[in-house]
Amino acid sequence: QKEVEQNSGPLSVPEGAIASLNCTYSDRGSQSFFWYRQYSGKSPELIMSIYSNGDKEDGRFTAQLNKASQYVSLLIRDSQPSDSATYLCAVIVSGSGDKLTFGTGTRLAVRP
Amino acid sequence: GAGVSQSPRYKVTKRGQDVALRCDPISGHVSLYWYRQALGQGPEFLTYFNYEAQQDKSGLPNDRFSAERPEGSISTLTIQRTEQRDSAMYRCASSLSTGGLETQYFGPGTRLLVL
């Protein structure tokens, strides 16, 4: 079982719709959770971080964490074509230092 | 301000040669990380430093890989006797401090191709 799992996609949504990206993790000691966006040929950039159960909203983005279910998700409201990218879920496991463990990423395509 | 920089951006080498990849973190950032990213995959941890101290090198694939950060700023990842399977994008990241709560900012990466 991979430590961080994501559906590779592609996830295709129409412009203006809500895109829902999901991630599960295997280590219950995971303490910090991150969503990175990576455009093709570019480096990952952080868009959301979440550390406690519940929802965290930032503009059009909402991260949701459920530690009991070992599940973290990212919702993108009013999706725009410029949101088309690969979204990487990453976790830091308690006691492992600060190293990020990434999933394989989900490709999102927003259709105009 | 300047972000994380890496050099060279592209490196083509022949199998068996040594290569050195350089990372210049954001000024003042305490922590520096090296990752390797294969096509279609997420970055995979290699090693990281706090200041000049190497905290974790568990992700280095074998003893041909080494890294240093002698003055707590610029870091070099060295691969000796390169093999074709070493071909990948090597990414460096830095963060302001430790503790798992700080954002890791990624550099543009070095694309390594071993022929």
JSON list of N, CA and C in Angstrom, two decimals, chain A residues 3 27 29-32 91-101, chain B residues 33 35 45 47-48 50 55-59 99-100 104:
[
{"chain": "A", "resi": 3, "resn": "GLU", "atom": "N", "xyz": [1.99, 5.05, 0.64]},
{"chain": "A", "resi": 3, "resn": "GLU", "atom": "CA", "xyz": [1.78, 5.89, 1.81]},
{"chain": "A", "resi": 3, "resn": "GLU", "atom": "C", "xyz": [0.74, 6.96, 1.55]},
{"chain": "A", "resi": 27, "resn": "ASP", "atom": "N", "xyz": [-0.39, 6.31, 7.05]},
{"chain": "A", "resi": 27, "resn": "ASP", "atom": "CA", "xyz": [0.24, 6.41, 8.37]},
{"chain": "A", "resi": 27, "resn": "ASP", "atom": "C", "xyz": [-0.60, 7.29, 9.29]},
{"chain": "A", "resi": 29, "resn": "GLY", "atom": "N", "xyz": [0.15, 8.43, 11.97]},
{"chain": "A", "resi": 29, "resn": "GLY", "atom": "CA", "xyz": [0.98, 9.44, 12.61]},
{"chain": "A", "resi": 29, "resn": "GLY", "atom": "C", "xyz": [1.16, 10.68, 11.76]},
{"chain": "A", "resi": 30, "resn": "SER", "atom": "N", "xyz": [0.53, 10.73, 10.61]},
{"chain": "A", "resi": 30, "resn": "SER", "atom": "CA", "xyz": [0.66, 11.90, 9.75]},
{"chain": "A", "resi": 30, "resn": "SER", "atom": "C", "xyz": [0.06, 13.11, 10.46]},
{"chain": "A", "resi": 31, "resn": "GLN", "atom": "N", "xyz": [0.78, 14.21, 10.43]},
{"chain": "A", "resi": 31, "resn": "GLN", "atom": "CA", "xyz": [0.38, 15.37, 11.23]},
{"chain": "A", "resi": 31, "resn": "GLN", "atom": "C", "xyz": [0.11, 16.62, 10.42]},
{"chain": "A", "resi": 32, "resn": "SER", "atom": "N", "xyz": [0.72, 16.72, 9.25]},
{"chain": "A", "resi": 32, "resn": "SER", "atom": "CA", "xyz": [0.59, 17.92, 8.43]},
{"chain": "A", "resi": 32, "resn": "SER", "atom": "C", "xyz": [0.27, 17.50, 7.01]},
{"chain": "A", "resi": 91, "resn": "VAL", "atom": "N", "xyz": [2.08, 14.70, 2.71]},
{"chain": "A", "resi": 91, "resn": "VAL", "atom": "CA", "xyz": [1.92, 14.63, 4.17]},
{"chain": "A", "resi": 91, "resn": "VAL", "atom": "C", "xyz": [3.29, 14.63, 4.83]},
{"chain": "A", "resi": 92, "resn": "ILE", "atom": "N", "xyz": [3.30, 15.07, 6.08]},
{"chain": "A", "resi": 92, "resn": "ILE", "atom": "CA", "xyz": [4.47, 14.92, 6.94]},
{"chain": "A", "resi": 92, "resn": "ILE", "atom": "C", "xyz": [4.05, 14.02, 8.09]},
{"chain": "A", "resi": 93, "resn": "VAL", "atom": "N", "xyz": [4.82, 12.96, 8.29]},
{"chain": "A", "resi": 93, "resn": "VAL", "atom": "CA", "xyz": [4.52, 12.02, 9.35]},
{"chain": "A", "resi": 93, "resn": "VAL", "atom": "C", "xyz": [5.24, 12.46, 10.61]},
{"chain": "A", "resi": 94, "resn": "SER", "atom": "N", "xyz": [4.52, 12.44, 11.73]},
{"chain": "A", "resi": 94, "resn": "SER", "atom": "CA", "xyz": [5.11, 12.83, 13.00]},
{"chain": "A", "resi": 94, "resn": "SER", "atom": "C", "xyz": [6.34, 11.98, 13.31]},
{"chain": "A", "resi": 95, "resn": "GLY", "atom": "N", "xyz": [7.41, 12.65, 13.69]},
{"chain": "A", "resi": 95, "resn": "GLY", "atom": "CA", "xyz": [8.64, 11.94, 14.02]},
{"chain": "A", "resi": 95, "resn": "GLY", "atom": "C", "xyz": [9.54, 11.64, 12.84]},
{"chain": "A", "resi": 96, "resn": "SER", "atom": "N", "xyz": [9.11, 12.03, 11.66]},
{"chain": "A", "resi": 96, "resn": "SER", "atom": "CA", "xyz": [9.92, 11.75, 10.46]},
{"chain": "A", "resi": 96, "resn": "SER", "atom": "C", "xyz": [10.69, 12.97, 10.00]},
{"chain": "A", "resi": 97, "resn": "GLY", "atom": "N", "xyz": [10.73, 13.98, 10.86]},
{"chain": "A", "resi": 97, "resn": "GLY", "atom": "CA", "xyz": [11.36, 15.21, 10.43]},
{"chain": "A", "resi": 97, "resn": "GLY", "atom": "C", "xyz": [10.39, 16.00, 9.58]},
{"chain": "A", "resi": 98, "resn": "ASP", "atom": "N", "xyz": [10.90, 16.72, 8.64]},
{"chain": "A", "resi": 98, "resn": "ASP", "atom": "CA", "xyz": [10.05, 17.59, 7.83]},
{"chain": "A", "resi": 98, "resn": "ASP", "atom": "C", "xyz": [9.90, 17.09, 6.41]},
{"chain": "A", "resi": 99, "resn": "LYS", "atom": "N", "xyz": [10.26, 15.84, 6.16]},
{"chain": "A", "resi": 99, "resn": "LYS", "atom": "CA", "xyz": [10.21, 15.39, 4.77]},
{"chain": "A", "resi": 99, "resn": "LYS", "atom": "C", "xyz": [8.76, 15.20, 4.32]},
{"chain": "A", "resi": 100, "resn": "LEU", "atom": "N", "xyz": [8.49, 15.67, 3.13]},
{"chain": "A", "resi": 100, "resn": "LEU", "atom": "CA", "xyz": [7.17, 15.51, 2.54]},
{"chain": "A", "resi": 100, "resn": "LEU", "atom": "C", "xyz": [7.10, 14.18, 1.81]},
{"chain": "A", "resi": 101, "resn": "THR", "atom": "N", "xyz": [6.00, 13.47, 2.02]},
{"chain": "A", "resi": 101, "resn": "THR", "atom": "CA", "xyz": [5.71, 12.26, 1.25]},
{"chain": "A", "resi": 101, "resn": "THR", "atom": "C", "xyz": [4.55, 12.61, 0.32]},
{"chain": "B", "resi": 33, "resn": "TYR", "atom": "N", "xyz": [15.91, 20.87, 1.32]},
{"chain": "B", "resi": 33, "resn": "TYR", "atom": "CA", "xyz": [15.48, 19.50, 0.99]},
{"chain": "B", "resi": 33, "resn": "TYR", "atom": "C", "xyz": [15.84, 19.17, -0.45]},
{"chain": "B", "resi": 35, "resn": "TYR", "atom": "N", "xyz": [14.68, 16.45, -3.46]},
{"chain": "B", "resi": 35, "resn": "TYR", "atom": "CA", "xyz": [13.70, 15.46, -3.92]},
{"chain": "B", "resi": 35, "resn": "TYR", "atom": "C", "xyz": [14.07, 15.05, -5.35]},
{"chain": "B", "resi": 45, "resn": "PHE", "atom": "N", "xyz": [11.35, 12.05, -1.64]},
{"chain": "B", "resi": 45, "resn": "PHE", "atom": "CA", "xyz": [12.35, 12.60, -0.74]},
{"chain": "B", "resi": 45, "resn": "PHE", "atom": "C", "xyz": [13.68, 11.90, -0.87]},
{"chain": "B", "resi": 47, "resn": "THR", "atom": "N", "xyz": [16.93, 13.72, 0.84]},
{"chain": "B", "resi": 47, "resn": "THR", "atom": "CA", "xyz": [17.66, 14.08, 2.04]},
{"chain": "B", "resi": 47, "resn": "THR", "atom": "C", "xyz": [17.30, 15.51, 2.43]},
{"chain": "B", "resi": 48, "resn": "TYR", "atom": "N", "xyz": [17.60, 15.88, 3.70]},
{"chain": "B", "resi": 48, "resn": "TYR", "atom": "CA", "xyz": [17.38, 17.27, 4.06]},
{"chain": "B", "resi": 48, "resn": "TYR", "atom": "C", "xyz": [18.36, 17.73, 5.12]},
{"chain": "B", "resi": 50, "resn": "ASN", "atom": "N", "xyz": [19.13, 20.88, 8.15]},
{"chain": "B", "resi": 50, "resn": "ASN", "atom": "CA", "xyz": [18.84, 22.06, 8.94]},
{"chain": "B", "resi": 50, "resn": "ASN", "atom": "C", "xyz": [20.17, 22.77, 9.17]},
{"chain": "B", "resi": 55, "resn": "GLN", "atom": "N", "xyz": [20.07, 16.08, 8.37]},
{"chain": "B", "resi": 55, "resn": "GLN", "atom": "CA", "xyz": [19.16, 15.51, 9.37]},
{"chain": "B", "resi": 55, "resn": "GLN", "atom": "C", "xyz": [18.66, 14.12, 8.99]},
{"chain": "B", "resi": 56, "resn": "ASP", "atom": "N", "xyz": [18.53, 13.90, 7.72]},
{"chain": "B", "resi": 56, "resn": "ASP", "atom": "CA", "xyz": [17.91, 12.65, 7.27]},
{"chain": "B", "resi": 56, "resn": "ASP", "atom": "C", "xyz": [18.40, 12.37, 5.86]},
{"chain": "B", "resi": 57, "resn": "LYS", "atom": "N", "xyz": [19.03, 11.25, 5.65]},
{"chain": "B", "resi": 57, "resn": "LYS", "atom": "CA", "xyz": [19.46, 10.87, 4.31]},
{"chain": "B", "resi": 57, "resn": "LYS", "atom": "C", "xyz": [18.87, 9.52, 3.91]},
{"chain": "B", "resi": 58, "resn": "SER", "atom": "N", "xyz": [17.77, 9.19, 4.54]},
{"chain": "B", "resi": 58, "resn": "SER", "atom": "CA", "xyz": [17.18, 7.88, 4.32]},
{"chain": "B", "resi": 58, "resn": "SER", "atom": "C", "xyz": [16.66, 7.67, 2.91]},
{"chain": "B", "resi": 59, "resn": "GLY", "atom": "N", "xyz": [16.42, 8.76, 2.19]},
{"chain": "B", "resi": 59, "resn": "GLY", "atom": "CA", "xyz": [15.88, 8.64, 0.84]},
{"chain": "B", "resi": 59, "resn": "GLY", "atom": "C", "xyz": [16.93, 8.50, -0.24]},
{"chain": "B", "resi": 99, "resn": "GLY", "atom": "N", "xyz": [9.97, 22.02, 11.82]},
{"chain": "B", "resi": 99, "resn": "GLY", "atom": "CA", "xyz": [8.76, 21.79, 12.58]},
{"chain": "B", "resi": 99, "resn": "GLY", "atom": "C", "xyz": [7.58, 21.29, 11.79]},
{"chain": "B", "resi": 100, "resn": "GLY", "atom": "N", "xyz": [7.73, 21.19, 10.49]},
{"chain": "B", "resi": 100, "resn": "GLY", "atom": "CA", "xyz": [6.67, 20.61, 9.67]},
{"chain": "B", "resi": 100, "resn": "GLY", "atom": "C", "xyz": [5.52, 21.53, 9.37]},
{"chain": "B", "resi": 104, "resn": "GLN", "atom": "N", "xyz": [7.36, 24.59, 2.14]},
{"chain": "B", "resi": 104, "resn": "GLN", "atom": "CA", "xyz": [8.57, 24.27, 1.39]},
{"chain": "B", "resi": 104, "resn": "GLN", "atom": "C", "xyz": [8.41, 24.87, 0.00]}
]
